[in-house]
PDB file of C-alpha atoms in Angstrom:
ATOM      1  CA  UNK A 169     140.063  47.095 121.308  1.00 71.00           C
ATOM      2  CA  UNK A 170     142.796  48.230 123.693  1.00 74.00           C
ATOM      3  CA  UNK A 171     144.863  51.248 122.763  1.00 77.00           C
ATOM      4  CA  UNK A 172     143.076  52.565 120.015  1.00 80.00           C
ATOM      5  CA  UNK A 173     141.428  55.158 122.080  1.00 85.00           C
ATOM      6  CA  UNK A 174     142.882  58.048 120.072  1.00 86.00           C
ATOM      7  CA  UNK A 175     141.819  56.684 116.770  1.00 83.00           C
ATOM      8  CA  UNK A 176     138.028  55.554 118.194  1.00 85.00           C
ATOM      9  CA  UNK A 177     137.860  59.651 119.363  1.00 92.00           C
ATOM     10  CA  UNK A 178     139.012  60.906 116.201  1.00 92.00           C
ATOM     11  CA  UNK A 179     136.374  58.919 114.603  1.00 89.00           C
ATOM     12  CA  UNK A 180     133.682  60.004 116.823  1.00 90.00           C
ATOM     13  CA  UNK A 181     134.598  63.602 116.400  1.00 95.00           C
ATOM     14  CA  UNK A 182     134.177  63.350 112.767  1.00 94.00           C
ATOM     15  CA  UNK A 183     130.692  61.555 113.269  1.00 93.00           C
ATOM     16  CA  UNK A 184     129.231  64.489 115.998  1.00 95.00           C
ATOM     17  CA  UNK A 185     130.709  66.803 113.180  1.00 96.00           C
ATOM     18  CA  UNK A 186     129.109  65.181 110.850  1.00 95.00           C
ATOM     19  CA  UNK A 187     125.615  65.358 112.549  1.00 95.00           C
ATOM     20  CA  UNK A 188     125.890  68.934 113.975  1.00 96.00           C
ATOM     21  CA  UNK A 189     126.489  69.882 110.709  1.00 96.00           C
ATOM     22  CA  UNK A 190     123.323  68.232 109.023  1.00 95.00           C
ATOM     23  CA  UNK A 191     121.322  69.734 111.432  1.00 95.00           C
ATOM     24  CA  UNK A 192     122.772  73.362 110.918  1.00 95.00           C
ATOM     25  CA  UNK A 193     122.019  72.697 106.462  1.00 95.00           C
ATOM     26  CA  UNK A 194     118.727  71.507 107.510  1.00 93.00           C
ATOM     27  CA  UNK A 195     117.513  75.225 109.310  1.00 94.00           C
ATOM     28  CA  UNK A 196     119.203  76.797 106.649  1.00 93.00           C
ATOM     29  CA  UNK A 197     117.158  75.247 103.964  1.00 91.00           C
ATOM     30  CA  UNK A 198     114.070  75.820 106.121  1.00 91.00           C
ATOM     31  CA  UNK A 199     115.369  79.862 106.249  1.00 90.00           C
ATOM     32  CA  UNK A 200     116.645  80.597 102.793  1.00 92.00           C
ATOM     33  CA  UNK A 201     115.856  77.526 100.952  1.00 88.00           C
ATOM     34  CA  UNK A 202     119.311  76.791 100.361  1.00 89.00           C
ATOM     35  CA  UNK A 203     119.421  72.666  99.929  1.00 90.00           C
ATOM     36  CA  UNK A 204     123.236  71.562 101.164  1.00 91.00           C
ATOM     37  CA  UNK A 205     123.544  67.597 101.970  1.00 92.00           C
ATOM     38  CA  UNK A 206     125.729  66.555 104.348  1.00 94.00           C
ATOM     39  CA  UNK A 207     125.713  62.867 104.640  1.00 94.00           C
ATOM     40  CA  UNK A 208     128.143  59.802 106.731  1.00 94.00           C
ATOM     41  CA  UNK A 209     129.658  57.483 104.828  1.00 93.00           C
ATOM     42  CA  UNK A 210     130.845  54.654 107.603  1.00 91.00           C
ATOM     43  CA  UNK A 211     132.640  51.978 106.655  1.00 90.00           C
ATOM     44  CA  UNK A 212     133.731  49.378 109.385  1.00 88.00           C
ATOM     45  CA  UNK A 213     136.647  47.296 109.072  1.00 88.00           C
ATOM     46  CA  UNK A 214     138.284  46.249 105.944  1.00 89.00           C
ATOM     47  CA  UNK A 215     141.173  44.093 105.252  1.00 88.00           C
ATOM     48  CA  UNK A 216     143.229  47.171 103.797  1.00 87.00           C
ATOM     49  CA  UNK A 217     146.078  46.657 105.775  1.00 85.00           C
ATOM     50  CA  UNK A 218     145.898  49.955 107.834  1.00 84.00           C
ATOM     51  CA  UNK A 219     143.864  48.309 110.651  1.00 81.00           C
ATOM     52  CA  UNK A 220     147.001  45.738 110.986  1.00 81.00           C
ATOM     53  CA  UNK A 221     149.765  48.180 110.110  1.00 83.00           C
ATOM     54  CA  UNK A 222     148.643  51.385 112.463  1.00 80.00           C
ATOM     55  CA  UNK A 223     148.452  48.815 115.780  1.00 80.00           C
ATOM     56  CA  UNK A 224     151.757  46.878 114.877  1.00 82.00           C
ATOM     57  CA  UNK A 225     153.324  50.367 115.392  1.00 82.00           C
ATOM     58  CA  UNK A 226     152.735  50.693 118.940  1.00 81.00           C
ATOM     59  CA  UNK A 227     154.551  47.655 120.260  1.00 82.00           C
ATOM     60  CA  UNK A 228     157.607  49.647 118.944  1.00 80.00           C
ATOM     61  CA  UNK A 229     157.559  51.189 122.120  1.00 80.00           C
ATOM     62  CA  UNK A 230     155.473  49.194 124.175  1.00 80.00           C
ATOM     63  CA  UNK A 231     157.827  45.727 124.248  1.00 79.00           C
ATOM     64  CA  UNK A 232     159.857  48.492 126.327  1.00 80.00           C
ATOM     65  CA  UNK A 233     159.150  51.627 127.713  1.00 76.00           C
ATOM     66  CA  UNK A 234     155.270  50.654 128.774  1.00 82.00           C
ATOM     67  CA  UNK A 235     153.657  49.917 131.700  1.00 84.00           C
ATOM     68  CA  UNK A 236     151.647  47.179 129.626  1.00 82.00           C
ATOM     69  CA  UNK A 237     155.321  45.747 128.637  1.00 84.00           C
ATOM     70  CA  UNK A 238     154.954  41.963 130.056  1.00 87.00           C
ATOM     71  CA  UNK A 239     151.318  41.675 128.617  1.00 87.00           C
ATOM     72  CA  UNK A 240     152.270  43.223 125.179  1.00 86.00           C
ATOM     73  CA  UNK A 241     152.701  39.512 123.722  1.00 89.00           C
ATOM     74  CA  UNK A 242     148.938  38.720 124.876  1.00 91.00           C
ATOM     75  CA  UNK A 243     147.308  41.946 123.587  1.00 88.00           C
ATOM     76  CA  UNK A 244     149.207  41.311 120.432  1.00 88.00           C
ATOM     77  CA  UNK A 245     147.609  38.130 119.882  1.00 91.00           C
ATOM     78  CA  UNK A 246     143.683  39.041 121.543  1.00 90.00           C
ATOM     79  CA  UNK A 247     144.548  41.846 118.279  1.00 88.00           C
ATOM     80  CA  UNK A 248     145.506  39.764 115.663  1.00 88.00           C
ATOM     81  CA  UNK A 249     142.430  37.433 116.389  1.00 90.00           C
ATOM     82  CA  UNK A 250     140.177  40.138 116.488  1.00 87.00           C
ATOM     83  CA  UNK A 251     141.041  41.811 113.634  1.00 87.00           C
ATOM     84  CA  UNK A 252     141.131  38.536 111.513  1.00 87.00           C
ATOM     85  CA  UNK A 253     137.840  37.691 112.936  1.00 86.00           C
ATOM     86  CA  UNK A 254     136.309  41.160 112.020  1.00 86.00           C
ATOM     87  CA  UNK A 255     137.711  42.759 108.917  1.00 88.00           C
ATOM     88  CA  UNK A 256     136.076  42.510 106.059  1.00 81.00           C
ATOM     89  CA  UNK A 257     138.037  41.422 103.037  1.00 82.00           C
ATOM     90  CA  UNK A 258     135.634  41.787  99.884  1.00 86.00           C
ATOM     91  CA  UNK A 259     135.202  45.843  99.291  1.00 86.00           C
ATOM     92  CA  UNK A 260     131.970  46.102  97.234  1.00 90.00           C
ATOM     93  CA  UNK A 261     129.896  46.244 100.254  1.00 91.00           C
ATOM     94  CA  UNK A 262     131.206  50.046 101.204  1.00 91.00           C
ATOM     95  CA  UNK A 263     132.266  51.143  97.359  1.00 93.00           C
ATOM     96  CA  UNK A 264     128.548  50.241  96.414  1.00 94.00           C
ATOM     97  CA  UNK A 265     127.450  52.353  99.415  1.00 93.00           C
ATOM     98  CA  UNK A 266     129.630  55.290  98.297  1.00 93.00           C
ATOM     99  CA  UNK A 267     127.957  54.862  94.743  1.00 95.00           C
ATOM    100  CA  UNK A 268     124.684  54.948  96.451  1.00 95.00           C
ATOM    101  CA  UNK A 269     125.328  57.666  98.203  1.00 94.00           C
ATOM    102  CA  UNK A 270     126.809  60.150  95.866  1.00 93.00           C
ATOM    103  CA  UNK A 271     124.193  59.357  93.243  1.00 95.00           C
ATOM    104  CA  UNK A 272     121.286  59.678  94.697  1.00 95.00           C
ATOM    105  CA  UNK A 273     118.976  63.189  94.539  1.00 92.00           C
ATOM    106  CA  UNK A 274     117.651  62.234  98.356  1.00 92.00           C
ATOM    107  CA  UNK A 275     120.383  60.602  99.850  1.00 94.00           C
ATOM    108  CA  UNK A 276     119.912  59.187 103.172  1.00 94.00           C
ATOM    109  CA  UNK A 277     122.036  60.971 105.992  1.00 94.00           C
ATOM    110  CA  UNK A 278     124.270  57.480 107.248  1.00 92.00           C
ATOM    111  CA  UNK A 279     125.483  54.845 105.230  1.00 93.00           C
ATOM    112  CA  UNK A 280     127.383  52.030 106.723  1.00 90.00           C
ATOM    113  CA  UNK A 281     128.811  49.015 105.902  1.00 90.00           C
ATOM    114  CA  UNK A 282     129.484  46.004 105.869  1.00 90.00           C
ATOM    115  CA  UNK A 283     125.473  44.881 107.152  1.00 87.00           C
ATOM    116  CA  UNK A 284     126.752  42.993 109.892  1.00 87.00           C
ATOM    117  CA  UNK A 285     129.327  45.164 111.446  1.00 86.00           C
ATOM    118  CA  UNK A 286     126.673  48.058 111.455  1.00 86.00           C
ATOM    119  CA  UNK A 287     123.838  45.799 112.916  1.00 89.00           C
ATOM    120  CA  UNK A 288     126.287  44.871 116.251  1.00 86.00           C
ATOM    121  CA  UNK A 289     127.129  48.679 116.416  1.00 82.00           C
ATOM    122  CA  UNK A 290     123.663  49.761 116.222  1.00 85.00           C
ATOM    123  CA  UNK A 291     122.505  46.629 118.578  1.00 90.00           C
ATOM    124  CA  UNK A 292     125.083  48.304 120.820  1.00 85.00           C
ATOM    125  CA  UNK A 293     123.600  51.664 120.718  1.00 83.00           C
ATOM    126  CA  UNK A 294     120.528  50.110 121.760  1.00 90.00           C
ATOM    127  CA  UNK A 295     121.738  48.261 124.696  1.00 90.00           C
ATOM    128  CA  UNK A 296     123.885  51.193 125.695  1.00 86.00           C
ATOM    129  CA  UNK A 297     127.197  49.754 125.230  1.00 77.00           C
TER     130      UNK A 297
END
């Protein structure tokens, strides 16, 4: 989605940590035997209300002082569709995940959720999108 650049990095960032990381516990347990998880927990959109709030913020500004300022009114809208069309509004899915996660003794390294939003990411992956 347009303009959420900054957030989509931050994400990533956390994700590349998140891996580098994994790797580094995984030659320490092969030198001292020390056994540290690290694990993602992803969850993709929910209907929380920060998806929503966090964008509404920017046409503060952008009605205004932007360069986009005469096609804020249709990137508002393209938005709000999206994000009715994609967040999920039931939790479980990602609560059940976190569950999952933090009780098991051989966790798996990525959990994601909800199935759907994770299958067009990963189908994106593949295609290189």
């Amino acid at each position: 989605m347009p303009f959420l650049s900054p957030y989509c990095a931050s994400k990533f960032s956390l994700e590349a940590f998140g891996i580098c990381l994994h790797q580094e516990m995984k030659i320490l347990k092969r030198l001292s035997g020390c056994d540290i998880k690290v694990i993602l927990i992803e969850p993709g959109a929910y209907a929380t209300g920060f998806n929503k709030e966090n964008n509404n913020k920017k046409y503060e500004w952008m009605y205004d002082n932007s360069y986009f300022s005469k096609y804020c009114e249709i990137i508002r809208k393209n938005e709000i569709r999206i994000w009715n069309f994609i967040e999920q509004k039931p939790y479980t899915s990602i609560i059940n995940k976190y569950i999952k996660a933090v009780e098991s003794k051989n966790p798996k390294f990525r959990y994601t959720a909800p199935w759907w939003q994770s299958f067009f990411i990963q189908l994106g992956r593949i295609l290189g999108m």
